[in-house]
Amino acid sequence: MALLDVNEMTQYFGGLCAVSEFSVALDEGQVVALIGPNGAGKTTVFNLISGFYTPTRGEILFKGRSIKGLKPHEVTARGIARTFQNIRLWFDMTVLDNIRIAQHHALGYGIFDCFLRTPRYMKRERDIEDHAMEVLSRLGLRDVAGEFPKNLPYGVQRLVEIARALSIKPALLMLDEPAAGLNSSDVEGLIRLIGDIHKDYGLAIWMIEHQMDVVMSLCSWIKVIDFGATIAEGTPTAIQNNPEVIKAYLGDDTI
């Protein structure tokens, strides 16, 4: 059984078909890319999986159970975490608090525990902070735990967003253009980091990415869409030499 099994997922916005009969199966521990030109529907696919939209048709199974129609926080609670193409952090909260608040779906205490600061509340808060600091340390962010994201370089903000996603202990990490806006040295560091995350955490990673160095270095399988429809899928070598992909996305030359 696949970790994530998407069958003929279709999304209409009015009369526009943004995603057409999209299907994909991701196994545990697999690293997969979703690529295509701008406006192809890639982020819409991620929004459908993560609960921001409900598909017009089709099915989404995660760990064998349907997640179609669930709210984003419910999808997160099932074990799917994601980052965004445009960074979405709480810029006036510290980095540590950005990581801590991501665990709100699994607090394990109620409002009265909070008001009365019961032992259960105190223990859970300590556990949350310890886990947040562990994740920040793993990504080399421990020294900025007390900083506000708005004061950090763009590349570091990207890492904070990845740390926040990792803090929920997902089985599937979805990365929407993690290399966007990074310079070449930052991209090289990102490739190493994602590779280390995959090895250390043993989770599945599904990424949207335009930087082909990132895709070809990390992914074992690539799916390509254009105008919401799948035009190719296969290994990096097969995609690299696919005429339809070259025409629609990669340009006139191979990578």
PDB file of N, CA, C and O in Angstrom, residues 157-205:
ATOM      1  N   GLN A 157      15.133  32.098   6.471  1.00  0.00           N
ATOM      2  CA  GLN A 157      13.679  32.009   6.616  1.00  0.00           C
ATOM      3  C   GLN A 157      13.158  30.723   5.974  1.00  0.00           C
ATOM      4  O   GLN A 157      12.261  30.066   6.512  1.00  0.00           O
ATOM      5  N   ARG A 158      13.722  30.364   4.817  1.00  0.00           N
ATOM      6  CA  ARG A 158      13.333  29.110   4.174  1.00  0.00           C
ATOM      7  C   ARG A 158      13.599  27.917   5.098  1.00  0.00           C
ATOM      8  O   ARG A 158      12.779  26.996   5.201  1.00  0.00           O
ATOM      9  N   LEU A 159      14.741  27.927   5.751  1.00  0.00           N
ATOM     10  CA  LEU A 159      15.083  26.828   6.653  1.00  0.00           C
ATOM     11  C   LEU A 159      14.142  26.785   7.849  1.00  0.00           C
ATOM     12  O   LEU A 159      13.781  25.702   8.323  1.00  0.00           O
ATOM     13  N   VAL A 160      13.752  27.963   8.343  1.00  0.00           N
ATOM     14  CA  VAL A 160      12.813  28.012   9.472  1.00  0.00           C
ATOM     15  C   VAL A 160      11.487  27.375   9.067  1.00  0.00           C
ATOM     16  O   VAL A 160      10.870  26.624   9.846  1.00  0.00           O
ATOM     17  N   GLU A 161      11.043  27.648   7.845  1.00  0.00           N
ATOM     18  CA  GLU A 161       9.779  27.066   7.396  1.00  0.00           C
ATOM     19  C   GLU A 161       9.884  25.541   7.290  1.00  0.00           C
ATOM     20  O   GLU A 161       8.952  24.820   7.644  1.00  0.00           O
ATOM     21  N   ILE A 162      11.025  25.050   6.812  1.00  0.00           N
ATOM     22  CA  ILE A 162      11.230  23.604   6.756  1.00  0.00           C
ATOM     23  C   ILE A 162      11.266  23.022   8.166  1.00  0.00           C
ATOM     24  O   ILE A 162      10.689  21.959   8.434  1.00  0.00           O
ATOM     25  N   ALA A 163      11.929  23.727   9.089  1.00  0.00           N
ATOM     26  CA  ALA A 163      11.978  23.258  10.477  1.00  0.00           C
ATOM     27  C   ALA A 163      10.586  23.187  11.075  1.00  0.00           C
ATOM     28  O   ALA A 163      10.260  22.237  11.801  1.00  0.00           O
ATOM     29  N   ARG A 164       9.765  24.178  10.798  1.00  0.00           N
ATOM     30  CA  ARG A 164       8.399  24.162  11.317  1.00  0.00           C
ATOM     31  C   ARG A 164       7.633  22.953  10.791  1.00  0.00           C
ATOM     32  O   ARG A 164       6.909  22.285  11.540  1.00  0.00           O
ATOM     33  N   ALA A 165       7.795  22.647   9.508  1.00  0.00           N
ATOM     34  CA  ALA A 165       7.120  21.481   8.939  1.00  0.00           C
ATOM     35  C   ALA A 165       7.628  20.190   9.574  1.00  0.00           C
ATOM     36  O   ALA A 165       6.846  19.281   9.894  1.00  0.00           O
ATOM     37  N   LEU A 166       8.945  20.092   9.779  1.00  0.00           N
ATOM     38  CA  LEU A 166       9.512  18.879  10.374  1.00  0.00           C
ATOM     39  C   LEU A 166       9.072  18.682  11.816  1.00  0.00           C
ATOM     40  O   LEU A 166       9.031  17.552  12.310  1.00  0.00           O
ATOM     41  N   SER A 167       8.740  19.775  12.498  1.00  0.00           N
ATOM     42  CA  SER A 167       8.442  19.684  13.931  1.00  0.00           C
ATOM     43  C   SER A 167       7.189  18.871  14.221  1.00  0.00           C
ATOM     44  O   SER A 167       7.012  18.409  15.349  1.00  0.00           O
ATOM     45  N   ILE A 168       6.325  18.676  13.232  1.00  0.00           N
ATOM     46  CA  ILE A 168       5.115  17.884  13.492  1.00  0.00           C
ATOM     47  C   ILE A 168       5.363  16.386  13.305  1.00  0.00           C
ATOM     48  O   ILE A 168       4.430  15.587  13.397  1.00  0.00           O
ATOM     49  N   LYS A 169       6.621  16.030  13.002  1.00  0.00           N
ATOM     50  CA  LYS A 169       7.009  14.623  12.804  1.00  0.00           C
ATOM     51  C   LYS A 169       6.192  13.978  11.683  1.00  0.00           C
ATOM     52  O   LYS A 169       5.526  12.961  11.886  1.00  0.00           O
ATOM     53  N   PRO A 170       6.247  14.560  10.489  1.00  0.00           N
ATOM     54  CA  PRO A 170       5.412  14.055   9.397  1.00  0.00           C
ATOM     55  C   PRO A 170       5.942  12.748   8.821  1.00  0.00           C
ATOM     56  O   PRO A 170       7.135  12.430   8.924  1.00  0.00           O
ATOM     57  N   ALA A 171       5.041  12.028   8.175  1.00  0.00           N
ATOM     58  CA  ALA A 171       5.447  10.888   7.358  1.00  0.00           C
ATOM     59  C   ALA A 171       5.699  11.332   5.924  1.00  0.00           C
ATOM     60  O   ALA A 171       6.433  10.675   5.182  1.00  0.00           O
ATOM     61  N   LEU A 172       5.073  12.466   5.543  1.00  0.00           N
ATOM     62  CA  LEU A 172       5.245  13.030   4.201  1.00  0.00           C
ATOM     63  C   LEU A 172       5.510  14.521   4.338  1.00  0.00           C
ATOM     64  O   LEU A 172       4.727  15.251   4.950  1.00  0.00           O
ATOM     65  N   LEU A 173       6.629  14.960   3.779  1.00  0.00           N
ATOM     66  CA  LEU A 173       6.996  16.375   3.768  1.00  0.00           C
ATOM     67  C   LEU A 173       6.850  16.900   2.345  1.00  0.00           C
ATOM     68  O   LEU A 173       7.493  16.397   1.423  1.00  0.00           O
ATOM     69  N   MET A 174       5.993  17.910   2.165  1.00  0.00           N
ATOM     70  CA  MET A 174       5.750  18.506   0.859  1.00  0.00           C
ATOM     71  C   MET A 174       6.424  19.871   0.808  1.00  0.00           C
ATOM     72  O   MET A 174       6.108  20.750   1.608  1.00  0.00           O
ATOM     73  N   LEU A 175       7.337  20.037  -0.131  1.00  0.00           N
ATOM     74  CA  LEU A 175       8.119  21.257  -0.255  1.00  0.00           C
ATOM     75  C   LEU A 175       7.744  21.968  -1.545  1.00  0.00           C
ATOM     76  O   LEU A 175       7.945  21.427  -2.643  1.00  0.00           O
ATOM     77  N   ASP A 176       7.201  23.176  -1.431  1.00  0.00           N
ATOM     78  CA  ASP A 176       6.792  23.945  -2.602  1.00  0.00           C
ATOM     79  C   ASP A 176       7.885  24.950  -2.939  1.00  0.00           C
ATOM     80  O   ASP A 176       8.029  25.989  -2.296  1.00  0.00           O
ATOM     81  N   GLU A 177       8.686  24.610  -3.944  1.00  0.00           N
ATOM     82  CA  GLU A 177       9.798  25.436  -4.423  1.00  0.00           C
ATOM     83  C   GLU A 177      10.743  25.861  -3.298  1.00  0.00           C
ATOM     84  O   GLU A 177      10.928  27.057  -3.039  1.00  0.00           O
ATOM     85  N   PRO A 178      11.353  24.903  -2.620  1.00  0.00           N
ATOM     86  CA  PRO A 178      12.241  25.245  -1.501  1.00  0.00           C
ATOM     87  C   PRO A 178      13.460  26.052  -1.915  1.00  0.00           C
ATOM     88  O   PRO A 178      14.046  26.753  -1.093  1.00  0.00           O
ATOM     89  N   ALA A 179      13.866  25.955  -3.189  1.00  0.00           N
ATOM     90  CA  ALA A 179      15.057  26.681  -3.636  1.00  0.00           C
ATOM     91  C   ALA A 179      14.735  28.055  -4.215  1.00  0.00           C
ATOM     92  O   ALA A 179      15.646  28.768  -4.643  1.00  0.00           O
ATOM     93  N   ALA A 180      13.464  28.449  -4.222  1.00  0.00           N
ATOM     94  CA  ALA A 180      13.081  29.730  -4.809  1.00  0.00           C
ATOM     95  C   ALA A 180      13.784  30.880  -4.093  1.00  0.00           C
ATOM     96  O   ALA A 180      13.765  30.966  -2.871  1.00  0.00           O
ATOM     97  N   GLY A 181      14.433  31.755  -4.853  1.00  0.00           N
ATOM     98  CA  GLY A 181      15.076  32.929  -4.287  1.00  0.00           C
ATOM     99  C   GLY A 181      16.439  32.696  -3.685  1.00  0.00           C
ATOM    100  O   GLY A 181      17.047  33.634  -3.161  1.00  0.00           O
ATOM    101  N   LEU A 182      16.944  31.470  -3.751  1.00  0.00           N
ATOM    102  CA  LEU A 182      18.249  31.173  -3.163  1.00  0.00           C
ATOM    103  C   LEU A 182      19.363  31.350  -4.193  1.00  0.00           C
ATOM    104  O   LEU A 182      19.158  31.097  -5.385  1.00  0.00           O
ATOM    105  N   ASN A 183      20.535  31.748  -3.730  1.00  0.00           N
ATOM    106  CA  ASN A 183      21.680  31.825  -4.639  1.00  0.00           C
ATOM    107  C   ASN A 183      22.297  30.442  -4.802  1.00  0.00           C
ATOM    108  O   ASN A 183      21.884  29.477  -4.155  1.00  0.00           O
ATOM    109  N   SER A 184      23.295  30.339  -5.669  1.00  0.00           N
ATOM    110  CA  SER A 184      23.829  29.023  -6.030  1.00  0.00           C
ATOM    111  C   SER A 184      24.431  28.292  -4.839  1.00  0.00           C
ATOM    112  O   SER A 184      24.255  27.074  -4.689  1.00  0.00           O
ATOM    113  N   SER A 185      25.134  29.018  -3.960  1.00  0.00           N
ATOM    114  CA  SER A 185      25.727  28.349  -2.795  1.00  0.00           C
ATOM    115  C   SER A 185      24.645  27.888  -1.823  1.00  0.00           C
ATOM    116  O   SER A 185      24.759  26.811  -1.221  1.00  0.00           O
ATOM    117  N   ASP A 186      23.577  28.692  -1.670  1.00  0.00           N
ATOM    118  CA  ASP A 186      22.468  28.287  -0.808  1.00  0.00           C
ATOM    119  C   ASP A 186      21.756  27.064  -1.377  1.00  0.00           C
ATOM    120  O   ASP A 186      21.293  26.197  -0.626  1.00  0.00           O
ATOM    121  N   VAL A 187      21.655  26.998  -2.717  1.00  0.00           N
ATOM    122  CA  VAL A 187      21.012  25.841  -3.357  1.00  0.00           C
ATOM    123  C   VAL A 187      21.818  24.573  -3.079  1.00  0.00           C
ATOM    124  O   VAL A 187      21.254  23.518  -2.763  1.00  0.00           O
ATOM    125  N   GLU A 188      23.124  24.669  -3.162  1.00  0.00           N
ATOM    126  CA  GLU A 188      23.965  23.506  -2.863  1.00  0.00           C
ATOM    127  C   GLU A 188      23.770  23.060  -1.419  1.00  0.00           C
ATOM    128  O   GLU A 188      23.684  21.856  -1.131  1.00  0.00           O
ATOM    129  N   GLY A 189      23.684  24.027  -0.507  1.00  0.00           N
ATOM    130  CA  GLY A 189      23.438  23.683   0.888  1.00  0.00           C
ATOM    131  C   GLY A 189      22.072  23.063   1.086  1.00  0.00           C
ATOM    132  O   GLY A 189      21.909  22.146   1.895  1.00  0.00           O
ATOM    133  N   LEU A 190      21.082  23.557   0.344  1.00  0.00           N
ATOM    134  CA  LEU A 190      19.727  23.014   0.443  1.00  0.00           C
ATOM    135  C   LEU A 190      19.693  21.554  -0.018  1.00  0.00           C
ATOM    136  O   LEU A 190      19.025  20.718   0.603  1.00  0.00           O
ATOM    137  N   ILE A 191      20.392  21.258  -1.100  1.00  0.00           N
ATOM    138  CA  ILE A 191      20.432  19.878  -1.590  1.00  0.00           C
ATOM    139  C   ILE A 191      21.001  18.951  -0.519  1.00  0.00           C
ATOM    140  O   ILE A 191      20.449  17.868  -0.242  1.00  0.00           O
ATOM    141  N   ARG A 192      22.084  19.382   0.108  1.00  0.00           N
ATOM    142  CA  ARG A 192      22.672  18.559   1.182  1.00  0.00           C
ATOM    143  C   ARG A 192      21.707  18.415   2.344  1.00  0.00           C
ATOM    144  O   ARG A 192      21.555  17.324   2.918  1.00  0.00           O
ATOM    145  N   LEU A 193      21.033  19.519   2.701  1.00  0.00           N
ATOM    146  CA  LEU A 193      20.118  19.489   3.841  1.00  0.00           C
ATOM    147  C   LEU A 193      18.947  18.549   3.588  1.00  0.00           C
ATOM    148  O   LEU A 193      18.614  17.718   4.449  1.00  0.00           O
ATOM    149  N   ILE A 194      18.318  18.657   2.426  1.00  0.00           N
ATOM    150  CA  ILE A 194      17.177  17.790   2.131  1.00  0.00           C
ATOM    151  C   ILE A 194      17.616  16.335   2.089  1.00  0.00           C
ATOM    152  O   ILE A 194      16.915  15.440   2.580  1.00  0.00           O
ATOM    153  N   GLY A 195      18.798  16.087   1.532  1.00  0.00           N
ATOM    154  CA  GLY A 195      19.318  14.720   1.534  1.00  0.00           C
ATOM    155  C   GLY A 195      19.525  14.198   2.947  1.00  0.00           C
ATOM    156  O   GLY A 195      19.196  13.041   3.247  1.00  0.00           O
ATOM    157  N   ASP A 196      20.050  15.044   3.826  1.00  0.00           N
ATOM    158  CA  ASP A 196      20.255  14.645   5.215  1.00  0.00           C
ATOM    159  C   ASP A 196      18.925  14.429   5.935  1.00  0.00           C
ATOM    160  O   ASP A 196      18.786  13.487   6.732  1.00  0.00           O
ATOM    161  N   ILE A 197      17.954  15.310   5.683  1.00  0.00           N
ATOM    162  CA  ILE A 197      16.629  15.162   6.292  1.00  0.00           C
ATOM    163  C   ILE A 197      16.011  13.832   5.881  1.00  0.00           C
ATOM    164  O   ILE A 197      15.467  13.085   6.709  1.00  0.00           O
ATOM    165  N   HIS A 198      16.119  13.517   4.597  1.00  0.00           N
ATOM    166  CA  HIS A 198      15.557  12.262   4.103  1.00  0.00           C
ATOM    167  C   HIS A 198      16.221  11.067   4.766  1.00  0.00           C
ATOM    168  O   HIS A 198      15.558  10.114   5.179  1.00  0.00           O
ATOM    169  N   LYS A 199      17.526  11.132   4.897  1.00  0.00           N
ATOM    170  CA  LYS A 199      18.272  10.016   5.499  1.00  0.00           C
ATOM    171  C   LYS A 199      17.996   9.911   6.997  1.00  0.00           C
ATOM    172  O   LYS A 199      17.756   8.816   7.515  1.00  0.00           O
ATOM    173  N   ASP A 200      18.028  11.033   7.697  1.00  0.00           N
ATOM    174  CA  ASP A 200      17.918  11.012   9.152  1.00  0.00           C
ATOM    175  C   ASP A 200      16.500  10.742   9.641  1.00  0.00           C
ATOM    176  O   ASP A 200      16.293  10.058  10.655  1.00  0.00           O
ATOM    177  N   TYR A 201      15.512  11.309   8.949  1.00  0.00           N
ATOM    178  CA  TYR A 201      14.128  11.184   9.405  1.00  0.00           C
ATOM    179  C   TYR A 201      13.377  10.042   8.725  1.00  0.00           C
ATOM    180  O   TYR A 201      12.317   9.623   9.207  1.00  0.00           O
ATOM    181  N   GLY A 202      13.882   9.573   7.601  1.00  0.00           N
ATOM    182  CA  GLY A 202      13.265   8.439   6.926  1.00  0.00           C
ATOM    183  C   GLY A 202      11.874   8.703   6.392  1.00  0.00           C
ATOM    184  O   GLY A 202      11.064   7.789   6.245  1.00  0.00           O
ATOM    185  N   LEU A 203      11.580   9.969   6.092  1.00  0.00           N
ATOM    186  CA  LEU A 203      10.235  10.297   5.620  1.00  0.00           C
ATOM    187  C   LEU A 203      10.193  10.401   4.100  1.00  0.00           C
ATOM    188  O   LEU A 203      11.224  10.445   3.422  1.00  0.00           O
ATOM    189  N   ALA A 204       8.981  10.405   3.555  1.00  0.00           N
ATOM    190  CA  ALA A 204       8.802  10.645   2.129  1.00  0.00           C
ATOM    191  C   ALA A 204       8.821  12.151   1.882  1.00  0.00           C
ATOM    192  O   ALA A 204       8.333  12.931   2.698  1.00  0.00           O
ATOM    193  N   ILE A 205       9.393  12.551   0.761  1.00  0.00           N
ATOM    194  CA  ILE A 205       9.471  13.964   0.400  1.00  0.00           C
ATOM    195  C   ILE A 205       8.920  14.131  -1.015  1.00  0.00           C
ATOM    196  O   ILE A 205       9.307  13.409  -1.935  1.00  0.00           O
TER     197      ILE A 205
END
